[in-house]
């Protein structure tokens, strides 16, 4: 996920929380809001101290960013996403995180179809 595709400022997070819609599964809560004037999607990641110490939280954030980068071509433009990790995600592999994010995005109807990676359906 490119740096320009990240939500960083608190006011941007708050705008998504206030105007957006939320969907959850066991590992993640996904908030999303349309931003018509944007040429790309943006994503923000939140990992609370309930997940673990700073090393574990940063590892989880890196894995989530990589999973979003893998799904990047399937996420529509002009969308702001906030991904909140729930306890238990710290033990998951990159592939498991990607599948869980795909699941929550499909529930939110953000992604319509199953993405294709390396010639196989994900």
C-alpha positions as a Markdown table, in Angstrom:
| # | Residue | x | y | z |
|---|---|---|---|---|
| 1 | Unk | 0.0 | 0.0 | 0.0 |
| 2 | Unk | 1.5 | 3.3 | -1.1 |
| 3 | Unk | 2.1 | 6.0 | 1.4 |
| 4 | Unk | -0.3 | 8.3 | -0.5 |
| 5 | Unk | -3.1 | 5.7 | 0.1 |
| 6 | Unk | -2.9 | 6.0 | 3.9 |
| 7 | Unk | -5.1 | 7.9 | 6.3 |
| 8 | Unk | -3.0 | 9.5 | 9.0 |
| 9 | Unk | -4.7 | 12.5 | 10.5 |
| 10 | Unk | -7.2 | 12.1 | 13.4 |
| 11 | Unk | -9.7 | 14.3 | 11.6 |
| 12 | Unk | -9.7 | 12.0 | 8.6 |
| 13 | Unk | -10.3 | 9.0 | 10.9 |
| 14 | Unk | -13.1 | 10.9 | 12.6 |
| 15 | Unk | -14.7 | 11.9 | 9.3 |
| 16 | Unk | -14.9 | 8.2 | 8.3 |
| 17 | Unk | -16.3 | 7.2 | 11.7 |
| 18 | Unk | -19.0 | 9.9 | 11.6 |
| 19 | Unk | -20.1 | 9.7 | 7.9 |
| 20 | Unk | -19.2 | 6.1 | 7.3 |
| 21 | Unk | -20.7 | 2.6 | 7.7 |
| 22 | Unk | -19.2 | -0.2 | 9.7 |
| 23 | Unk | -19.1 | -4.0 | 9.2 |
| 24 | Unk | -17.3 | -6.5 | 11.4 |
| 25 | Unk | -16.1 | -10.1 | 11.6 |
| 26 | Unk | -14.2 | -11.9 | 14.3 |
| 27 | Unk | -10.8 | -10.3 | 13.5 |
| 28 | Unk | -11.6 | -6.8 | 12.1 |
| 29 | Unk | -14.0 | -3.9 | 12.2 |
| 30 | Unk | -14.1 | -2.0 | 8.8 |
| 31 | Unk | -15.5 | 1.5 | 8.6 |
| 32 | Unk | -15.8 | 2.9 | 5.0 |
| 33 | Unk | -17.1 | 6.2 | 3.5 |
| 34 | Unk | -17.3 | 7.5 | 0.0 |
| 35 | Unk | -15.0 | 10.4 | -1.0 |
| 36 | Unk | -16.1 | 11.4 | -4.5 |
| 37 | Unk | -13.4 | 14.0 | -5.0 |
| 38 | Unk | -10.6 | 11.4 | -4.5 |
| 39 | Unk | -8.7 | 9.7 | -7.3 |
| 40 | Unk | -7.7 | 6.8 | -5.1 |
| 41 | Unk | -8.8 | 4.9 | -2.1 |
| 42 | Unk | -7.2 | 5.6 | 1.3 |
| 43 | Unk | -6.9 | 3.3 | 4.3 |
| 44 | Unk | -6.1 | 3.8 | 8.0 |
| 45 | Unk | -5.2 | 1.1 | 10.4 |
| 46 | Unk | -5.9 | 1.0 | 14.1 |
| 47 | Unk | -4.3 | -1.6 | 16.4 |
| 48 | Unk | -5.1 | -1.1 | 20.1 |
| 49 | Unk | -2.9 | -1.9 | 23.1 |
| 50 | Unk | -5.2 | -4.9 | 23.8 |
| 51 | Unk | -3.4 | -6.7 | 20.9 |
| 52 | Unk | 0.1 | -6.6 | 22.5 |
| 53 | Unk | 3.2 | -4.5 | 23.0 |
| 54 | Unk | 4.5 | -2.1 | 20.4 |
| 55 | Unk | 6.6 | -4.7 | 18.5 |
| 56 | Unk | 3.5 | -6.9 | 18.1 |
| 57 | Unk | 1.2 | -4.0 | 17.2 |
| 58 | Unk | 3.7 | -2.7 | 14.5 |
| 59 | Unk | 4.0 | -6.3 | 13.1 |
| 60 | Unk | 0.2 | -6.5 | 12.8 |
| 61 | Unk | 0.0 | -3.1 | 11.1 |
| 62 | Unk | 2.7 | -4.2 | 8.6 |
| 63 | Unk | 0.8 | -7.4 | 7.8 |
| 64 | Unk | -2.5 | -5.5 | 7.4 |
| 65 | Unk | -0.8 | -3.0 | 5.1 |
| 66 | Unk | 0.6 | -5.9 | 3.0 |
| 67 | Unk | -2.8 | -7.6 | 2.8 |
| 68 | Unk | -4.5 | -4.3 | 1.7 |
| 69 | Unk | -1.7 | -3.9 | -0.9 |
| 70 | Unk | -2.6 | -7.4 | -2.3 |
| 71 | Unk | -6.3 | -6.4 | -2.5 |
| 72 | Unk | -5.5 | -2.9 | -3.8 |
| 73 | Unk | -6.6 | -3.6 | -7.4 |
| 74 | Unk | -10.0 | -4.8 | -6.2 |
| 75 | Unk | -10.8 | -1.8 | -3.9 |
| 76 | Unk | -12.8 | 0.9 | -5.7 |
| 77 | Unk | -11.4 | 4.4 | -6.0 |
| 78 | Unk | -12.8 | 7.3 | -4.0 |
| 79 | Unk | -13.2 | 5.3 | -0.8 |
| 80 | Unk | -11.8 | 5.9 | 2.7 |
| 81 | Unk | -11.4 | 2.8 | 4.8 |
| 82 | Unk | -10.5 | 2.5 | 8.5 |
| 83 | Unk | -9.5 | -1.1 | 9.6 |
| 84 | Unk | -9.6 | -1.8 | 13.3 |
| 85 | Unk | -7.8 | -5.0 | 14.4 |
| 86 | Unk | -9.4 | -7.1 | 17.2 |
| 87 | Unk | -7.6 | -9.3 | 19.7 |
| 88 | Unk | -6.5 | -12.6 | 18.2 |
| 89 | Unk | -5.2 | -11.1 | 14.9 |
| 90 | Unk | -1.7 | -11.1 | 16.3 |
| 91 | Unk | -1.4 | -14.9 | 15.9 |
| 92 | Unk | -2.6 | -14.9 | 12.3 |
| 93 | Unk | -0.4 | -15.3 | 9.2 |
| 94 | Unk | -0.4 | -12.9 | 6.2 |
| 95 | Unk | -2.6 | -15.1 | 4.1 |
| 96 | Unk | -5.1 | -15.5 | 7.0 |
| 97 | Unk | -5.2 | -11.8 | 7.5 |
| 98 | Unk | -5.8 | -11.2 | 3.8 |
| 99 | Unk | -8.7 | -13.8 | 3.7 |
| 100 | Unk | -10.3 | -12.2 | 6.8 |
| 101 | Unk | -10.0 | -8.7 | 5.3 |
| 102 | Unk | -11.4 | -10.0 | 2.0 |
| 103 | Unk | -14.3 | -11.5 | 4.0 |
| 104 | Unk | -15.1 | -8.3 | 5.8 |
| 105 | Unk | -14.8 | -6.2 | 2.6 |
| 106 | Unk | -17.2 | -8.6 | 0.8 |
| 107 | Unk | -19.7 | -8.3 | 3.7 |
| 108 | Unk | -19.4 | -4.5 | 3.4 |
| 109 | Unk | -20.0 | -4.8 | -0.4 |
| 110 | Unk | -16.8 | -2.9 | -0.9 |
| 111 | Unk | -15.4 | -5.7 | -3.0 |
| 112 | Unk | -17.8 | -7.4 | -5.4 |
| 113 | Unk | -15.9 | -10.4 | -6.6 |
| 114 | Unk | -13.2 | -12.7 | -5.4 |
| 115 | Unk | -9.8 | -11.3 | -6.4 |
| 116 | Unk | -7.5 | -13.4 | -8.6 |
| 117 | Unk | -3.9 | -13.7 | -7.4 |
| 118 | Unk | -1.2 | -15.7 | -9.2 |
| 119 | Unk | -3.7 | -17.4 | -11.5 |
| 120 | Unk | -5.9 | -18.8 | -8.7 |
| 121 | Unk | -9.0 | -17.5 | -6.9 |
| 122 | Unk | -8.3 | -16.1 | -3.5 |
